[in-house]
């Protein structure tokens, strides 16, 4: 990866650390090993105010370059391989494990819910919503050409506004409230002065604004991340800008462990619930440990590094199709044979 793009992996690392912390902390709170409720709610809202918008933003960074290189059809098919396939595979794997171990965990899941794959469960909603956004963005890009970005920006703001005033279900809400960040990533890649974000003074300025913004949102306005609106949108954008600048500073250093987390962020996202929950069950049910610091530390370490270990082990053993598979080629092969027969 070129040095100009290296910061993206650092940003993914920051984002995935927040994702794992958020889910581990929520699991502990539900299991009765949590921190004081007010502290938990504040930290939870702070993390959730921007960590998933960050990933939609990062996903939008390379959309237009990918579209220009591949074209509409091949781009969509590639997302079947890298988004739809892992969504289906890991929804079934995680769901089956949760059902099998439901007596030892917080859940009461049945196999009926596991196989309702048209309705995403747990963390897999992100892959579902991201694929939908890719479909919409590809369609608009193919039809509108140079006007596509402007149209997508208008559409994303309209959808975000609709979600504020009209009750929508979880799936539509995920699409409506996150497309604006995907489009933000597209806009950043084309128009942002990245040299400005890479400056140390800019990073210090954004960090200060981040602290003030989070304090104002949560303490002064007494808002929660679920209170979507103009303030929440601005806070998320400010927080993303701060992460971008921090990541550009990190890209000048050599933090190999962070890069490992960044490049393995998809594997971590798919497997961290199983890893973190497994450690919680082991510590609490088997070893009888109820210490919050121990659970939080071990849960986060397991959620981050066990998936990386699995990924490396699978690569060493030559096990394919853990995170992606050439599903598009498999699906199109019968059609190609029919054309050849004609």
GROMACS .gro file of C-alpha atoms in nm:
model
  342
    1UNK     CA    1   0.000   0.000   0.000
    2UNK     CA    2   0.124   0.347  -0.081
    3UNK     CA    3   0.220   0.567   0.212
    4UNK     CA    4  -0.065   0.808   0.129
    5UNK     CA    5  -0.312   0.525   0.189
    6UNK     CA    6  -0.139   0.367   0.489
    7UNK     CA    7  -0.337   0.589   0.724
    8UNK     CA    8  -0.655   0.406   0.623
    9UNK     CA    9  -0.533   0.086   0.792
   10UNK     CA   10  -0.451   0.282   1.107
   11UNK     CA   11  -0.802   0.430   1.098
   12UNK     CA   12  -0.947   0.081   1.062
   13UNK     CA   13  -0.740  -0.029   1.362
   14UNK     CA   14  -0.876   0.254   1.576
   15UNK     CA   15  -1.227   0.177   1.460
   16UNK     CA   16  -1.210  -0.196   1.524
   17UNK     CA   17  -1.064  -0.143   1.873
   18UNK     CA   18  -1.368   0.072   1.952
   19UNK     CA   19  -1.603  -0.190   1.803
   20UNK     CA   20  -1.456  -0.468   2.017
   21UNK     CA   21  -1.456  -0.255   2.332
   22UNK     CA   22  -1.818  -0.156   2.272
   23UNK     CA   23  -1.944  -0.511   2.233
   24UNK     CA   24  -1.734  -0.650   2.519
   25UNK     CA   25  -1.854  -0.374   2.754
   26UNK     CA   26  -2.216  -0.428   2.653
   27UNK     CA   27  -2.185  -0.802   2.704
   28UNK     CA   28  -2.038  -0.753   3.051
   29UNK     CA   29  -2.307  -0.503   3.145
   30UNK     CA   30  -2.575  -0.751   3.039
   31UNK     CA   31  -2.402  -1.030   3.231
   32UNK     CA   32  -2.400  -0.825   3.551
   33UNK     CA   33  -2.025  -0.758   3.557
   34UNK     CA   34  -2.050  -0.403   3.433
   35UNK     CA   35  -1.941  -0.062   3.550
   36UNK     CA   36  -2.174   0.195   3.713
   37UNK     CA   37  -2.469   0.256   3.480
   38UNK     CA   38  -2.403   0.627   3.428
   39UNK     CA   39  -2.037   0.565   3.338
   40UNK     CA   40  -2.128   0.281   3.105
   41UNK     CA   41  -2.394   0.485   2.923
   42UNK     CA   42  -2.157   0.780   2.874
   43UNK     CA   43  -1.869   0.570   2.738
   44UNK     CA   44  -2.107   0.359   2.529
   45UNK     CA   45  -2.264   0.665   2.369
   46UNK     CA   46  -1.925   0.825   2.307
   47UNK     CA   47  -1.801   0.518   2.119
   48UNK     CA   48  -2.124   0.459   1.929
   49UNK     CA   49  -2.149   0.822   1.825
   50UNK     CA   50  -1.888   0.765   1.554
   51UNK     CA   51  -1.725   0.421   1.538
   52UNK     CA   52  -1.960   0.270   1.278
   53UNK     CA   53  -1.996   0.596   1.079
   54UNK     CA   54  -1.615   0.579   1.058
   55UNK     CA   55  -1.628   0.243   0.880
   56UNK     CA   56  -1.889   0.365   0.632
   57UNK     CA   57  -1.668   0.669   0.567
   58UNK     CA   58  -1.363   0.449   0.507
   59UNK     CA   59  -1.567   0.225   0.275
   60UNK     CA   60  -1.658   0.525   0.062
   61UNK     CA   61  -1.299   0.643   0.016
   62UNK     CA   62  -1.216   0.413  -0.274
   63UNK     CA   63  -1.561   0.369  -0.428
   64UNK     CA   64  -1.512   0.596  -0.727
   65UNK     CA   65  -1.166   0.462  -0.807
   66UNK     CA   66  -1.305   0.107  -0.793
   67UNK     CA   67  -1.599   0.203  -1.014
   68UNK     CA   68  -1.369   0.365  -1.269
   69UNK     CA   69  -1.141   0.062  -1.273
   70UNK     CA   70  -1.405  -0.215  -1.279
   71UNK     CA   71  -1.732  -0.070  -1.399
   72UNK     CA   72  -2.076  -0.118  -1.244
   73UNK     CA   73  -2.135  -0.491  -1.295
   74UNK     CA   74  -1.795  -0.624  -1.186
   75UNK     CA   75  -1.794  -0.390  -0.886
   76UNK     CA   76  -2.129  -0.520  -0.760
   77UNK     CA   77  -2.023  -0.881  -0.817
   78UNK     CA   78  -1.703  -0.817  -0.620
   79UNK     CA   79  -1.914  -0.702  -0.326
   80UNK     CA   80  -2.112  -1.026  -0.344
   81UNK     CA   81  -1.779  -1.201  -0.289
   82UNK     CA   82  -1.654  -0.975  -0.009
   83UNK     CA   83  -1.974  -0.864   0.169
   84UNK     CA   84  -2.264  -1.100   0.095
   85UNK     CA   85  -2.060  -1.419   0.125
   86UNK     CA   86  -1.904  -1.343   0.468
   87UNK     CA   87  -2.241  -1.210   0.586
   88UNK     CA   88  -2.409  -1.544   0.508
   89UNK     CA   89  -2.123  -1.764   0.628
   90UNK     CA   90  -2.053  -1.593   0.959
   91UNK     CA   91  -2.418  -1.525   1.040
   92UNK     CA   92  -2.471  -1.902   1.026
   93UNK     CA   93  -2.150  -1.986   1.215
   94UNK     CA   94  -2.201  -1.734   1.495
   95UNK     CA   95  -2.573  -1.804   1.519
   96UNK     CA   96  -2.518  -2.180   1.544
   97UNK     CA   97  -2.257  -2.136   1.818
   98UNK     CA   98  -2.487  -1.899   2.009
   99UNK     CA   99  -2.774  -2.149   1.995
  100UNK     CA  100  -2.548  -2.434   2.108
  101UNK     CA  101  -2.408  -2.235   2.401
  102UNK     CA  102  -2.722  -2.040   2.493
  103UNK     CA  103  -2.730  -2.203   2.837
  104UNK     CA  104  -2.398  -2.037   2.921
  105UNK     CA  105  -2.440  -1.696   2.755
  106UNK     CA  106  -2.669  -1.392   2.768
  107UNK     CA  107  -2.878  -1.503   2.469
  108UNK     CA  108  -3.185  -1.720   2.409
  109UNK     CA  109  -3.149  -1.758   2.033
  110UNK     CA  110  -3.320  -2.033   1.833
  111UNK     CA  111  -3.221  -2.180   1.498
  112UNK     CA  112  -3.529  -2.023   1.340
  113UNK     CA  113  -3.381  -1.677   1.394
  114UNK     CA  114  -3.038  -1.790   1.272
  115UNK     CA  115  -3.176  -1.888   0.932
  116UNK     CA  116  -3.375  -1.566   0.885
  117UNK     CA  117  -3.085  -1.429   0.685
  118UNK     CA  118  -3.295  -1.161   0.517
  119UNK     CA  119  -3.299  -0.993   0.860
  120UNK     CA  120  -2.942  -0.931   0.985
  121UNK     CA  121  -2.850  -1.016   1.340
  122UNK     CA  122  -2.588  -0.880   1.580
  123UNK     CA  123  -2.292  -0.704   1.419
  124UNK     CA  124  -2.371  -0.837   1.071
  125UNK     CA  125  -2.612  -0.551   1.001
  126UNK     CA  126  -2.307  -0.351   0.887
  127UNK     CA  127  -2.231  -0.584   0.595
  128UNK     CA  128  -2.600  -0.587   0.501
  129UNK     CA  129  -2.633  -0.208   0.504
  130UNK     CA  130  -2.298  -0.152   0.333
  131UNK     CA  131  -2.391  -0.382   0.045
  132UNK     CA  132  -2.722  -0.197   0.003
  133UNK     CA  133  -2.536   0.135  -0.003
  134UNK     CA  134  -2.293   0.000  -0.262
  135UNK     CA  135  -2.588  -0.101  -0.481
  136UNK     CA  136  -2.746   0.245  -0.456
  137UNK     CA  137  -2.415   0.425  -0.512
  138UNK     CA  138  -2.325   0.207  -0.810
  139UNK     CA  139  -2.665   0.262  -0.971
  140UNK     CA  140  -2.642   0.640  -0.931
  141UNK     CA  141  -2.281   0.650  -1.047
  142UNK     CA  142  -2.368   0.448  -1.358
  143UNK     CA  143  -2.668   0.664  -1.445
  144UNK     CA  144  -2.557   1.013  -1.342
  145UNK     CA  145  -2.188   1.021  -1.431
  146UNK     CA  146  -2.028   1.349  -1.322
  147UNK     CA  147  -2.340   1.451  -1.133
  148UNK     CA  148  -2.338   1.132  -0.927
  149UNK     CA  149  -2.157   1.263  -0.619
  150UNK     CA  150  -2.381   1.570  -0.593
  151UNK     CA  151  -2.693   1.357  -0.630
  152UNK     CA  152  -2.569   1.107  -0.372
  153UNK     CA  153  -2.490   1.385  -0.126
  154UNK     CA  154  -2.840   1.530  -0.164
  155UNK     CA  155  -3.000   1.185  -0.142
  156UNK     CA  156  -2.801   1.087   0.167
  157UNK     CA  157  -2.898   1.407   0.350
  158UNK     CA  158  -3.263   1.359   0.253
  159UNK     CA  159  -3.256   0.998   0.377
  160UNK     CA  160  -3.089   1.103   0.702
  161UNK     CA  161  -3.360   1.368   0.752
  162UNK     CA  162  -3.638   1.120   0.674
  163UNK     CA  163  -3.507   0.885   0.943
  164UNK     CA  164  -3.544   1.169   1.195
  165UNK     CA  165  -3.911   1.241   1.131
  166UNK     CA  166  -4.061   0.915   1.000
  167UNK     CA  167  -4.040   0.590   1.198
  168UNK     CA  168  -3.850   0.333   0.991
  169UNK     CA  169  -3.744  -0.021   1.072
  170UNK     CA  170  -3.390  -0.109   1.173
  171UNK     CA  171  -3.277  -0.206   0.823
  172UNK     CA  172  -3.398   0.113   0.657
  173UNK     CA  173  -3.273   0.317   0.951
  174UNK     CA  174  -2.924   0.169   0.912
  175UNK     CA  175  -2.921   0.258   0.544
  176UNK     CA  176  -3.078   0.602   0.585
  177UNK     CA  177  -2.852   0.720   0.868
  178UNK     CA  178  -2.520   0.583   0.738
  179UNK     CA  179  -2.519   0.654   0.365
  180UNK     CA  180  -2.419   1.015   0.437
  181UNK     CA  181  -2.090   0.892   0.587
  182UNK     CA  182  -2.018   0.671   0.286
  183UNK     CA  183  -2.072   0.974   0.062
  184UNK     CA  184  -1.853   1.173   0.300
  185UNK     CA  185  -1.572   0.928   0.232
  186UNK     CA  186  -1.623   0.969  -0.142
  187UNK     CA  187  -1.610   1.348  -0.108
  188UNK     CA  188  -1.301   1.336   0.113
  189UNK     CA  189  -1.106   1.125  -0.136
  190UNK     CA  190  -1.179   1.375  -0.415
  191UNK     CA  191  -1.176   1.717  -0.255
  192UNK     CA  192  -1.018   1.716   0.093
  193UNK     CA  193  -0.678   1.876   0.147
  194UNK     CA  194  -0.516   1.567   0.295
  195UNK     CA  195  -0.190   1.751   0.357
  196UNK     CA  196  -0.379   1.977   0.600
  197UNK     CA  197  -0.515   1.678   0.791
  198UNK     CA  198  -0.164   1.532   0.811
  199UNK     CA  199  -0.025   1.832   1.001
  200UNK     CA  200   0.046   1.797   1.373
  201UNK     CA  201  -0.122   2.131   1.447
  202UNK     CA  202  -0.436   2.014   1.268
  203UNK     CA  203  -0.439   1.696   1.474
  204UNK     CA  204  -0.408   1.892   1.799
  205UNK     CA  205  -0.686   2.128   1.689
  206UNK     CA  206  -0.919   1.844   1.595
  207UNK     CA  207  -0.846   1.658   1.919
  208UNK     CA  208  -0.942   1.967   2.116
  209UNK     CA  209  -1.261   2.010   1.914
  210UNK     CA  210  -1.336   1.640   1.959
  211UNK     CA  211  -1.318   1.669   2.338
  212UNK     CA  212  -1.529   1.985   2.338
  213UNK     CA  213  -1.778   1.836   2.094
  214UNK     CA  214  -1.825   1.512   2.287
  215UNK     CA  215  -1.853   1.701   2.617
  216UNK     CA  216  -2.103   1.946   2.472
  217UNK     CA  217  -2.313   1.674   2.312
  218UNK     CA  218  -2.326   1.439   2.611
  219UNK     CA  219  -2.292   1.670   2.911
  220UNK     CA  220  -2.415   2.013   2.805
  221UNK     CA  221  -2.694   1.909   2.568
  222UNK     CA  222  -2.750   1.582   2.760
  223UNK     CA  223  -2.791   1.389   2.435
  224UNK     CA  224  -2.733   1.021   2.357
  225UNK     CA  225  -2.590   0.874   2.037
  226UNK     CA  226  -2.937   0.743   1.952
  227UNK     CA  227  -3.067   1.102   1.940
  228UNK     CA  228  -3.006   1.137   1.567
  229UNK     CA  229  -3.014   1.490   1.433
  230UNK     CA  230  -2.793   1.774   1.321
  231UNK     CA  231  -2.583   1.768   1.638
  232UNK     CA  232  -2.522   1.392   1.613
  233UNK     CA  233  -2.428   1.422   1.245
  234UNK     CA  234  -2.182   1.705   1.309
  235UNK     CA  235  -2.030   1.523   1.607
  236UNK     CA  236  -1.979   1.207   1.402
  237UNK     CA  237  -1.815   1.402   1.120
  238UNK     CA  238  -1.588   1.587   1.364
  239UNK     CA  239  -1.493   1.260   1.533
  240UNK     CA  240  -1.417   1.096   1.198
  241UNK     CA  241  -1.200   1.392   1.096
  242UNK     CA  242  -1.011   1.355   1.425
  243UNK     CA  243  -0.949   0.984   1.364
  244UNK     CA  244  -0.833   1.060   1.009
  245UNK     CA  245  -0.580   1.314   1.135
  246UNK     CA  246  -0.457   1.086   1.415
  247UNK     CA  247  -0.421   0.803   1.164
  248UNK     CA  248  -0.213   1.021   0.933
  249UNK     CA  249   0.018   1.096   1.226
  250UNK     CA  250   0.045   0.723   1.302
  251UNK     CA  251   0.124   0.648   0.936
  252UNK     CA  252   0.452   0.836   0.984
  253UNK     CA  253   0.555   0.588   1.252
  254UNK     CA  254   0.592   0.212   1.257
  255UNK     CA  255   0.319   0.058   1.470
  256UNK     CA  256   0.311  -0.291   1.322
  257UNK     CA  257   0.064  -0.423   1.577
  258UNK     CA  258  -0.183  -0.151   1.485
  259UNK     CA  259  -0.136  -0.221   1.114
  260UNK     CA  260  -0.202  -0.588   1.186
  261UNK     CA  261  -0.532  -0.496   1.350
  262UNK     CA  262  -0.617  -0.262   1.064
  263UNK     CA  263  -0.548  -0.510   0.786
  264UNK     CA  264  -0.731  -0.779   0.984
  265UNK     CA  265  -1.028  -0.560   1.073
  266UNK     CA  266  -1.277  -0.762   0.865
  267UNK     CA  267  -1.176  -1.088   1.033
  268UNK     CA  268  -1.195  -0.920   1.373
  269UNK     CA  269  -1.536  -0.773   1.295
  270UNK     CA  270  -1.673  -1.112   1.191
  271UNK     CA  271  -1.526  -1.317   1.479
  272UNK     CA  272  -1.488  -1.085   1.778
  273UNK     CA  273  -1.827  -1.161   1.932
  274UNK     CA  274  -1.748  -1.533   1.944
  275UNK     CA  275  -1.400  -1.469   2.085
  276UNK     CA  276  -1.504  -1.209   2.343
  277UNK     CA  277  -1.812  -1.400   2.458
  278UNK     CA  278  -1.613  -1.722   2.483
  279UNK     CA  279  -1.359  -1.560   2.713
  280UNK     CA  280  -1.636  -1.410   2.927
  281UNK     CA  281  -1.801  -1.752   2.969
  282UNK     CA  282  -1.465  -1.912   3.053
  283UNK     CA  283  -1.375  -1.649   3.312
  284UNK     CA  284  -1.718  -1.625   3.473
  285UNK     CA  285  -1.870  -1.972   3.446
  286UNK     CA  286  -1.559  -2.190   3.465
  287UNK     CA  287  -1.303  -1.988   3.664
  288UNK     CA  288  -1.553  -1.790   3.872
  289UNK     CA  289  -1.384  -1.456   3.801
  290UNK     CA  290  -1.614  -1.153   3.836
  291UNK     CA  291  -1.355  -0.874   3.816
  292UNK     CA  292  -1.457  -0.605   3.565
  293UNK     CA  293  -1.099  -0.499   3.476
  294UNK     CA  294  -0.996  -0.861   3.413
  295UNK     CA  295  -1.304  -0.930   3.199
  296UNK     CA  296  -1.271  -0.607   3.004
  297UNK     CA  297  -0.899  -0.655   2.936
  298UNK     CA  298  -0.918  -1.024   2.848
  299UNK     CA  299  -1.237  -0.982   2.645
  300UNK     CA  300  -1.087  -0.704   2.434
  301UNK     CA  301  -0.757  -0.886   2.385
  302UNK     CA  302  -0.937  -1.203   2.280
  303UNK     CA  303  -1.178  -1.016   2.055
  304UNK     CA  304  -0.893  -0.841   1.877
  305UNK     CA  305  -0.620  -1.101   1.855
  306UNK     CA  306  -0.790  -1.441   1.837
  307UNK     CA  307  -0.946  -1.354   1.497
  308UNK     CA  308  -0.605  -1.238   1.373
  309UNK     CA  309  -0.457  -1.568   1.494
  310UNK     CA  310  -0.734  -1.764   1.319
  311UNK     CA  311  -0.669  -1.568   0.999
  312UNK     CA  312  -0.295  -1.637   1.012
  313UNK     CA  313  -0.353  -2.004   1.095
  314UNK     CA  314  -0.598  -2.044   0.807
  315UNK     CA  315  -0.347  -1.885   0.572
  316UNK     CA  316  -0.071  -2.114   0.697
  317UNK     CA  317  -0.290  -2.424   0.657
  318UNK     CA  318  -0.414  -2.313   0.318
  319UNK     CA  319  -0.779  -2.293   0.426
  320UNK     CA  320  -0.962  -2.075   0.169
  321UNK     CA  321  -1.284  -1.877   0.174
  322UNK     CA  322  -1.273  -1.767   0.537
  323UNK     CA  323  -1.355  -1.403   0.462
  324UNK     CA  324  -1.441  -1.405   0.093
  325UNK     CA  325  -1.502  -1.644  -0.193
  326UNK     CA  326  -1.542  -1.618  -0.572
  327UNK     CA  327  -1.918  -1.663  -0.543
  328UNK     CA  328  -1.977  -1.434  -0.839
  329UNK     CA  329  -1.768  -1.661  -1.062
  330UNK     CA  330  -1.949  -1.969  -0.938
  331UNK     CA  331  -2.287  -1.812  -1.003
  332UNK     CA  332  -2.196  -1.690  -1.350
  333UNK     CA  333  -2.025  -2.011  -1.463
  334UNK     CA  334  -2.350  -2.189  -1.571
  335UNK     CA  335  -2.449  -1.882  -1.775
  336UNK     CA  336  -2.110  -1.876  -1.946
  337UNK     CA  337  -2.141  -2.246  -2.031
  338UNK     CA  338  -2.485  -2.185  -2.182
  339UNK     CA  339  -2.348  -1.904  -2.399
  340UNK     CA  340  -2.062  -2.127  -2.515
  341UNK     CA  341  -2.311  -2.404  -2.599
  342UNK     CA  342  -2.516  -2.161  -2.810
   0.00000   0.00000   0.00000
